[in-house]
Coordinates of C-alpha atoms and ligand atoms in Angstrom, one line a residue:
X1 CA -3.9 114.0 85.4
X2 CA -1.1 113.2 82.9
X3 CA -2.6 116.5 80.6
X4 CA -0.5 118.9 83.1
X5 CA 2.6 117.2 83.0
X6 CA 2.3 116.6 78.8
X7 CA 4.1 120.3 77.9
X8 CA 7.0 119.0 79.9
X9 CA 7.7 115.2 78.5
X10 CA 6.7 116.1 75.2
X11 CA 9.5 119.0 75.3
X12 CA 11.9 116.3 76.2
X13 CA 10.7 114.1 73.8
X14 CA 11.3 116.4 71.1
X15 CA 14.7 117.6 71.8
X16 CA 15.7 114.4 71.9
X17 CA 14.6 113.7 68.4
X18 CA 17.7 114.7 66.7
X19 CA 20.0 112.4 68.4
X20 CA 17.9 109.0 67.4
X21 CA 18.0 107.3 63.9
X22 CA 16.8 108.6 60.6
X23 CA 13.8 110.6 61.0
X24 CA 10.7 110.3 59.4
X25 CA 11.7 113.5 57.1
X26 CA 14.2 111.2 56.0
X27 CA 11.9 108.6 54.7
X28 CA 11.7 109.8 50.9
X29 CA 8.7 107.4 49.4
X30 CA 4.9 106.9 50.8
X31 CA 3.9 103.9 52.9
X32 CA 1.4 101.6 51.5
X33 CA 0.7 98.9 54.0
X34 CA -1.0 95.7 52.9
X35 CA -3.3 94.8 55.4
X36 CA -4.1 91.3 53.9
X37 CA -0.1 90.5 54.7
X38 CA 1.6 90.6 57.9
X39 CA 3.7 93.9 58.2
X40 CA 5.3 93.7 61.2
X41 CA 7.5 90.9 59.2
X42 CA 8.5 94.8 57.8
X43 CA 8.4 96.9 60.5
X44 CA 9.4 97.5 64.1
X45 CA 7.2 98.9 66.5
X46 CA 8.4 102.3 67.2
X47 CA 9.9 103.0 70.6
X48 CA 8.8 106.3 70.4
X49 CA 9.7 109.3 72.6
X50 CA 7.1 110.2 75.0
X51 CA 7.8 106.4 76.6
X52 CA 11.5 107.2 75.9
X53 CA 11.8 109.7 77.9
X54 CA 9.4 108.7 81.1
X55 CA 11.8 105.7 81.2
X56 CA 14.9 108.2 80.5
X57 CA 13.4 110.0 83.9
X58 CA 12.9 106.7 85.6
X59 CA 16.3 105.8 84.9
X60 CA 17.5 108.8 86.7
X61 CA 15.6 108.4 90.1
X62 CA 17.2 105.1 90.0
X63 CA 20.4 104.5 92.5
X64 CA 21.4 101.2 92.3
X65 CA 23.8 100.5 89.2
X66 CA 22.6 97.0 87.7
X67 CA 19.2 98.0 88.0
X68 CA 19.8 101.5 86.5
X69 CA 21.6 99.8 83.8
X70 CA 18.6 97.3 82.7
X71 CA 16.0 100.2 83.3
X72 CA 17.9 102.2 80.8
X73 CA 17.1 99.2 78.2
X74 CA 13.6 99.5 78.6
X75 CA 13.7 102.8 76.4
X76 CA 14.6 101.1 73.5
X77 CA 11.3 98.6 73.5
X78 CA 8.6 99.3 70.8
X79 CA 5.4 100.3 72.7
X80 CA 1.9 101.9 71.7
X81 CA 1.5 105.8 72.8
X82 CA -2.0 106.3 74.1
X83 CA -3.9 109.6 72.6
X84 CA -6.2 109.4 75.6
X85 CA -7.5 113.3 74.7
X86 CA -7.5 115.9 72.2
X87 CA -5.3 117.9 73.8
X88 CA -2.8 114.8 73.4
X89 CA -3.2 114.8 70.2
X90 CA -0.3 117.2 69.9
X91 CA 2.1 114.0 71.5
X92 CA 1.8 112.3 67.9
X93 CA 3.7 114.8 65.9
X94 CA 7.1 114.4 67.8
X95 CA 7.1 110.6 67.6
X96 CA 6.2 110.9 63.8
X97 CA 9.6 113.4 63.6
X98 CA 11.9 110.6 65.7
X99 CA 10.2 107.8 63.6
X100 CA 13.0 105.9 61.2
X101 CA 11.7 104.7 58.4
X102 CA 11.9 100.8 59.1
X103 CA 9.5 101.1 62.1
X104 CA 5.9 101.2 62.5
X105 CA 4.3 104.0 65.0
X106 CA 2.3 102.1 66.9
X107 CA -0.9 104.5 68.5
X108 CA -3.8 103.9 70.5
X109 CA -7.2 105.3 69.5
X110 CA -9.0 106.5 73.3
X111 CA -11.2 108.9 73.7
X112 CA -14.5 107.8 73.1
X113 CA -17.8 109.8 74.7
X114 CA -18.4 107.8 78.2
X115 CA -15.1 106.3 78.0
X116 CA -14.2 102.9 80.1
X117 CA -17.8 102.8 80.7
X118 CA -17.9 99.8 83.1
X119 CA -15.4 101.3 85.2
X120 CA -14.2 104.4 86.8
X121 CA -10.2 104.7 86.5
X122 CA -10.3 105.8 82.4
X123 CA -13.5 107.7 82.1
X124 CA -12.4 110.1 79.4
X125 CA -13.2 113.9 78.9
X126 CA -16.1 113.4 76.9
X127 CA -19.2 112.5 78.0
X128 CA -21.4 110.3 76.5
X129 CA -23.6 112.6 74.2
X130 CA -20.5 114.4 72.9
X131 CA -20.1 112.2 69.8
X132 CA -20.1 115.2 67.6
X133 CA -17.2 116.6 69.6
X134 CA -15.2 113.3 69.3
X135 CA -15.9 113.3 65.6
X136 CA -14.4 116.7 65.0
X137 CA -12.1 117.4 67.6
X138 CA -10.6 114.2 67.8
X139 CA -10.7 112.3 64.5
X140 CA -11.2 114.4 62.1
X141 CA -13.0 118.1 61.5
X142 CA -15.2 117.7 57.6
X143 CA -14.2 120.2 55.3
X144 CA -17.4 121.3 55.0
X145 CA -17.8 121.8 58.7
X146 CA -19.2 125.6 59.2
X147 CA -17.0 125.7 62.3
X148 CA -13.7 125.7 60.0
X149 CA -12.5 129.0 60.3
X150 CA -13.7 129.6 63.7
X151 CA -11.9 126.4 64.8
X152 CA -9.1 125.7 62.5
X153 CA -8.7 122.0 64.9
X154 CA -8.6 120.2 61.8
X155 CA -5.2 120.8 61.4
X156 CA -4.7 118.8 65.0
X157 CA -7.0 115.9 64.6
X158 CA -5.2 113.0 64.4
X159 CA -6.7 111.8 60.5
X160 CA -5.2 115.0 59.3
X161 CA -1.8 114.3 60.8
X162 CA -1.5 110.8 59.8
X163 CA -2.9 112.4 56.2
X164 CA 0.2 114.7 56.3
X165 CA 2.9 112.0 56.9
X166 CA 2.3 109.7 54.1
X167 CA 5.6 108.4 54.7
X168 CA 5.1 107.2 57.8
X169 CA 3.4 103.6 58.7
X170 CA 1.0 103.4 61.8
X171 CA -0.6 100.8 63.2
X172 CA -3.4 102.0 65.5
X173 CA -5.1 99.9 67.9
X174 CA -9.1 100.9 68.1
X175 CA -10.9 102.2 71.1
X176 CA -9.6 99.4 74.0
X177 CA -12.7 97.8 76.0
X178 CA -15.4 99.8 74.1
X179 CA -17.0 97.0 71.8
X180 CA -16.1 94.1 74.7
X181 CA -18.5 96.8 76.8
X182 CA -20.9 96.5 74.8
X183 CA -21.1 92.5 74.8
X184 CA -20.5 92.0 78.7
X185 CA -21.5 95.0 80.5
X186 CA -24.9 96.1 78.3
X187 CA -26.6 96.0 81.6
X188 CA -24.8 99.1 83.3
X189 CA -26.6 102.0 82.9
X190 CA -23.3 104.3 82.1
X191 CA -23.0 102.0 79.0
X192 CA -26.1 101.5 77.8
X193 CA -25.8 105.3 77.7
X194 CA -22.4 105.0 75.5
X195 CA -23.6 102.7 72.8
X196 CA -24.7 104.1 70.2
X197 CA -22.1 106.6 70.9
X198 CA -19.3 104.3 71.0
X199 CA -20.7 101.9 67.6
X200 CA -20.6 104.9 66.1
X201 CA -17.4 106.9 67.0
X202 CA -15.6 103.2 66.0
X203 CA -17.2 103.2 62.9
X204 CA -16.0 106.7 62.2
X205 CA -12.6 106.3 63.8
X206 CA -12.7 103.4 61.1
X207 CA -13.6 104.8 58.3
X208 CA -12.2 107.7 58.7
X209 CA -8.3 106.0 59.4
X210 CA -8.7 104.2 56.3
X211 CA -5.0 105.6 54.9
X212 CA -2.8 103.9 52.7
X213 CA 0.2 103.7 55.4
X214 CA -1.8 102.5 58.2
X215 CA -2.9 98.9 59.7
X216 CA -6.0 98.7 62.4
X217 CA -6.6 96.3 65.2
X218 CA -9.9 96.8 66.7
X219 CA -9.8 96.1 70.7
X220 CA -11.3 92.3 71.9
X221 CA -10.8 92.6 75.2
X222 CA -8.8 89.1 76.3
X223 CA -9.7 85.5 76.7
X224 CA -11.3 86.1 80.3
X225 CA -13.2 88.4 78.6
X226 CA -15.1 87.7 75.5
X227 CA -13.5 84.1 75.6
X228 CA -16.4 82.5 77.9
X229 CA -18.0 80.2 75.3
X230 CA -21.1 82.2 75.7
X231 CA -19.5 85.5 74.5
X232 CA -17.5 84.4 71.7
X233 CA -20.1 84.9 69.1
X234 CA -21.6 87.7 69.7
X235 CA -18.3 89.2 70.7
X236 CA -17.5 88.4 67.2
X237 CA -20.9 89.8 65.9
X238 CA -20.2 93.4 67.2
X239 CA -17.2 93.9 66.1
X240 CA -18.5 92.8 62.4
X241 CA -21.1 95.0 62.7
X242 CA -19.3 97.7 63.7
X243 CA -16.8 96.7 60.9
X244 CA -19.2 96.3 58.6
X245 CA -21.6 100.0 59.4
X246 CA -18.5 101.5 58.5
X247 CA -17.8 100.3 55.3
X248 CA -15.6 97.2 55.8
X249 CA -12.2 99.0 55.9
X250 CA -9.3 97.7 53.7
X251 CA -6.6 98.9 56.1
X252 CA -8.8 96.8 59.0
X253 CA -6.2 93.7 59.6
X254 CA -7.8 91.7 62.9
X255 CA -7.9 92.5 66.2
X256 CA -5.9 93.1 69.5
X257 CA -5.5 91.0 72.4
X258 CA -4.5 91.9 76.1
X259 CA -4.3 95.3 75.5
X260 CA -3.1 96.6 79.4
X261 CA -3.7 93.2 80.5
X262 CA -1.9 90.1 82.7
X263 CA -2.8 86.8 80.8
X264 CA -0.5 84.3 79.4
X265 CA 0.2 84.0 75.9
X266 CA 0.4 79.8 75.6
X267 CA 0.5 78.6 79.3
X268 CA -0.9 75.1 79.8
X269 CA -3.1 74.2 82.0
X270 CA -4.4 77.7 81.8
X271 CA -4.0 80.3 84.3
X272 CA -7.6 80.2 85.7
X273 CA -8.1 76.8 84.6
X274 CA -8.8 74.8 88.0
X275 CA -11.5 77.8 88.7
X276 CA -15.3 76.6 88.8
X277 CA -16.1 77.7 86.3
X278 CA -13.0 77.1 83.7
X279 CA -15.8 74.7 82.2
X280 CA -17.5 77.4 80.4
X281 CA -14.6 79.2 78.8
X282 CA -12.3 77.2 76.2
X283 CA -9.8 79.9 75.9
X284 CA -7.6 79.6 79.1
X285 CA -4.6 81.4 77.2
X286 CA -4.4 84.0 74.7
X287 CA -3.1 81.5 71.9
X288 CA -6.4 79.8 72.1
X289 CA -8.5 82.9 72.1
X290 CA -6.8 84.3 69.3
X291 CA -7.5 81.1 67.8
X292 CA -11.7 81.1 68.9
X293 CA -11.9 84.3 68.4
X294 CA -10.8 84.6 64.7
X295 CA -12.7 82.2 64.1
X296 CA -15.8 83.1 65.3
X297 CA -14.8 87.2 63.7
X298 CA -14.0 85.1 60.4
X299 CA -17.7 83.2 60.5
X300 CA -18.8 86.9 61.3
X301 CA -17.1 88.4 58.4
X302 CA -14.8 90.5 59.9
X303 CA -11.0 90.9 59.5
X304 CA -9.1 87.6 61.8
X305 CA -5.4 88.5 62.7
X306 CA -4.3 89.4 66.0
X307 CA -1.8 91.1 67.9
X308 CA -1.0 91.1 71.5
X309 CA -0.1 92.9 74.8
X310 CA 2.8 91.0 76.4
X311 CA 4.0 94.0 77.9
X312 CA 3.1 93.0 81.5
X313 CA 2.4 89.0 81.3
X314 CA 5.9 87.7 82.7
X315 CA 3.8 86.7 85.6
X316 CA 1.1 84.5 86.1
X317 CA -0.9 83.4 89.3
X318 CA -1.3 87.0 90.7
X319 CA -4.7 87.9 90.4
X320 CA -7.2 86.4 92.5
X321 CA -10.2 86.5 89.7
X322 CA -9.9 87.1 86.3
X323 CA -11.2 90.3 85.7
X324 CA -8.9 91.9 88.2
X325 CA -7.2 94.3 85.6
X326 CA -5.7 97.3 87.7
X327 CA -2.1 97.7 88.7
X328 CA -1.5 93.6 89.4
X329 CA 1.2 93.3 92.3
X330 CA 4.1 91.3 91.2
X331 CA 3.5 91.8 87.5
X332 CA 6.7 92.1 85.5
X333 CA 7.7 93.0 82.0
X334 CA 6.6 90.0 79.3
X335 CA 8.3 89.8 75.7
X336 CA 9.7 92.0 73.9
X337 CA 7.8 93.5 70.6
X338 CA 7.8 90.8 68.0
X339 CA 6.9 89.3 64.6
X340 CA 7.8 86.0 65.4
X341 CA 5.2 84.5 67.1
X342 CA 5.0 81.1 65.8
X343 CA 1.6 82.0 65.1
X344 CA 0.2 82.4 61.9
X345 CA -3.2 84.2 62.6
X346 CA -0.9 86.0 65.7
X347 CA 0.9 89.4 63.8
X348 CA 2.9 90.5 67.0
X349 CA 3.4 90.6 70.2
X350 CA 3.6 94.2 71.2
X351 CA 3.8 96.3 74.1
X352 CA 0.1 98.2 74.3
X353 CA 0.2 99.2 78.1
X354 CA 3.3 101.2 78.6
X355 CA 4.6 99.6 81.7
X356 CA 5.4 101.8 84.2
X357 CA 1.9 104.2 84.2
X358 CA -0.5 103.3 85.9
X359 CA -4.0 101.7 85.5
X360 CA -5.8 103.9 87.9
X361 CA -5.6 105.7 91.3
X362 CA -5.6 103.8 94.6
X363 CA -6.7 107.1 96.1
X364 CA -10.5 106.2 97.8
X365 CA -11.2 109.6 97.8
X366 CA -10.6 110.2 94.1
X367 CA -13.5 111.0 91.5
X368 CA -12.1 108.8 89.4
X369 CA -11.5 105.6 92.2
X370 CA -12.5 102.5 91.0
X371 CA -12.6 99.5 93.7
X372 CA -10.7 96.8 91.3
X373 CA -7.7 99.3 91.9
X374 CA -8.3 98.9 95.8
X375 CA -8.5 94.9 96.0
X376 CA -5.8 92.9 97.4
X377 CA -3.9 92.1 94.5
X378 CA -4.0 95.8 93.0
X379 CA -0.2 97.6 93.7
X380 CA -1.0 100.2 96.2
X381 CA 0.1 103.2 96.3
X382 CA -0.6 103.8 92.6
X383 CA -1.6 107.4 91.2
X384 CA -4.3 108.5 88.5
X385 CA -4.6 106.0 85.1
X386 CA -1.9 106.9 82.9
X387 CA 0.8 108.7 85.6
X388 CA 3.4 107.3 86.0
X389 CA 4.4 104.8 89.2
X390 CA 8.2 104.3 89.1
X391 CA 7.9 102.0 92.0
X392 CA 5.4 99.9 89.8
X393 CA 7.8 100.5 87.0
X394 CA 11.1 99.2 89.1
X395 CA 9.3 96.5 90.4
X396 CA 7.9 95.2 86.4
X397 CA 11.6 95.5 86.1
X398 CA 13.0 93.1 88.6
X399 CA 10.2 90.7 87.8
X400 CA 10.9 90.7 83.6
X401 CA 11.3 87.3 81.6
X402 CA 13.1 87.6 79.9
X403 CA 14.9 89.6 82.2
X404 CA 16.6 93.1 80.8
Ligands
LIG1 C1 -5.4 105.7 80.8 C2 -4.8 106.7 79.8 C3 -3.4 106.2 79.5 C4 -3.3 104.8 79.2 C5 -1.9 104.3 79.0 C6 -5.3 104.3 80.4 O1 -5.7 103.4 81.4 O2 -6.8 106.1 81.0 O3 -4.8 108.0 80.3 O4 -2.8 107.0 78.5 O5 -3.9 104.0 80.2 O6 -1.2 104.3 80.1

């Protein structure tokens, strides 16, 4: 999918480098991040070029003037770029170039073996046995690895690029969905098959990303997830132990929230809150589960902050159940990137998702089809996960509060 359009956008990206603020290059001292403070009171998340420049092309298939005009703002909003393979590894390089020194490059972690193992839309290009391949070839290739020479990757793993750019902060968000998986969906057959695969390629990913200028968030799903009252604790339990297998990691801060997702940050009633079974889940909004959840990851002894997704959450009341997480009609763009809050255990809201690609092919036919992104209230016609959908994009657009 995306992988043969990457040489293209990433050229853009990079060209485009010079013309932004100071440059990484520019930044003359190394990052230490505290993870037991709040550093996005610091930093900005990074609107970095591979978004840039979908929305520059976006902008450009756009005829009307006042929508062109707010389109063109959407360039400059922080959001999280997804290295969904190895081969995208090479996307992280160019953003660390256009990267001023008073933001944060904000980059998701994705490529576990039997990726997005509940569903079909994300299954990655490792399968589940592969966890070797996902060690080297994605995170990081050991010195001592016989294969060195043969395959100098180790260069191109992404613990040796953020190792080369000590000067530049990162704030990576772990492996979305895999751990919540584990809790809710242990009963599928595809991931039983991933877990030992996935508790370990966190724990690496982990341990491994343990640098001085970087801050980690390990993926919790959302509060329609491991919210119910019933998963709350051990939702909390496996990312501890997780946590914990891999050393408890300084640079670990919390956790992330609504990562690609549709819920409300503090509406009240909640969104799903007259449903039958609103009884067993206390978190109706993602203020509250941020709030239950660090608690119960605290009582667990895991790291406690949060940040979260409000990239796509302008709009509540469009999806018929809860789970429904693929390409929701009507869905505009939510808050912009920020420190403030008026949380204390909440870091940021961010832009995870980047608006505008999609969650996952409509196409019945495709390999890669998953029913959720056939249901009523899934946009139709939407391509592969990932590509990008500039009708989807236009219509997040129209729908944004605040509007652009
Ligand atoms: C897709 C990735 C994509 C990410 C961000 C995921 O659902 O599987 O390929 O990079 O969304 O759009």
């Amino acid at each position: 999918m995306k992988v043969t359009t990457t040489a293209a956008v990433f050229a853009a990206g990079a060209l485009a480098a010079p013309n932004r603020r100071g440059a990484a290059a520019a930044c003359s001292s190394a990052v230490t991040l505290d993870a037991s403070t709040n550093v996005w009171k610091n930093y900005k998340l990074h609107a970095n070029t591979f978004y840039r420049s979908e929305v520059e092309k976006a902008v450009e298939a756009i005829s009307d003037s006042s929508l062109k005009a707010q389109a063109a703002k959407v360039a400059d909003v922080g959001s999280f770029l997804w290295i969904d393979t190895i081969e995208n590894i090479a996307k992280v390089e160019p953003a660390i170039a256009d990267t001023p020194c008073e933001d944060i490059l904000g980059l998701v972690i994705y490529d576990l073996p039997g990726r997005d193992c509940a569903a079909k839309a994300s299954n990655g290009e490792l399968t589940y046995s592969e966890i070797s391949r996902y060690k080297s070839e994605y995170i990081d290739l050991p010195v001592d690895n016989p294969k060195l020479t043969s395959f100098p990757r180790c260069a191109t793993a992404v613990v040796a690029i953020l190792k080369k750019n000590p000067n530049t902060a990162f704030a990576l968000l772990i492996e979305p969905d895999s751990l919540p998986n584990l809790v809710t969906n242990a009963d599928l057959q595809t991931c039983e098959d991933s877990k030992s695969a996935y508790e370990e390629g966190v724990a690496y990913a982990l341990k491994n990303l343990n640098l001085p200028n970087v801050v980690m968030y390990i993926d919790a799903g959302h509060g329609g997830w491991l919210g119910w009252d019933a998963n709350l604790k051990p939702g909390a339990e496996e990312l501890a132990k997780v946590y914990k297998n891999a050393g408890s990691p300084k640079q670990v801060r919390g956790f992330a929230t609504n990562i690609a997702g549709w819920n409300s940050w503090d509406e009240s009633p909640g969104e799903f809150s007259k449903a039958s079974d609103a009884k067993y889940n206390s978190c109706q909004n993602e203020k509250t589960y941020v709030q239950k959840f660090g608690a119960a990851l605290k009582t667990a002894g895991h790291p406690s902050f949060a940040i979260m997704d409000t990239g796509r959450n302008a709009v509540t009341g469009l999806r018929k159940e809860w789970g429904d997480w693929c390409n929701v009609d009507g869905a505009g763009f939510g808050e912009r990137p920020t420190a403030d809050t008026g949380d204390s255990n909440t870091d940021a809201f961010v832009w995870g998702k980047p608006g505008g690609e999609s969650d996952g092919t409509s196409d019945s036919g495709a390999t890669r089809y998953d029913s959720f992104c056939g249901k009523d209230d899934a946009y139709k016609p939407a391509p592969e996960a990932g590509s990008w959908n500039q009708a989807y994009f236009e219509m997040l657009l129209k729908n944004a509060s605040p509007q652009f």
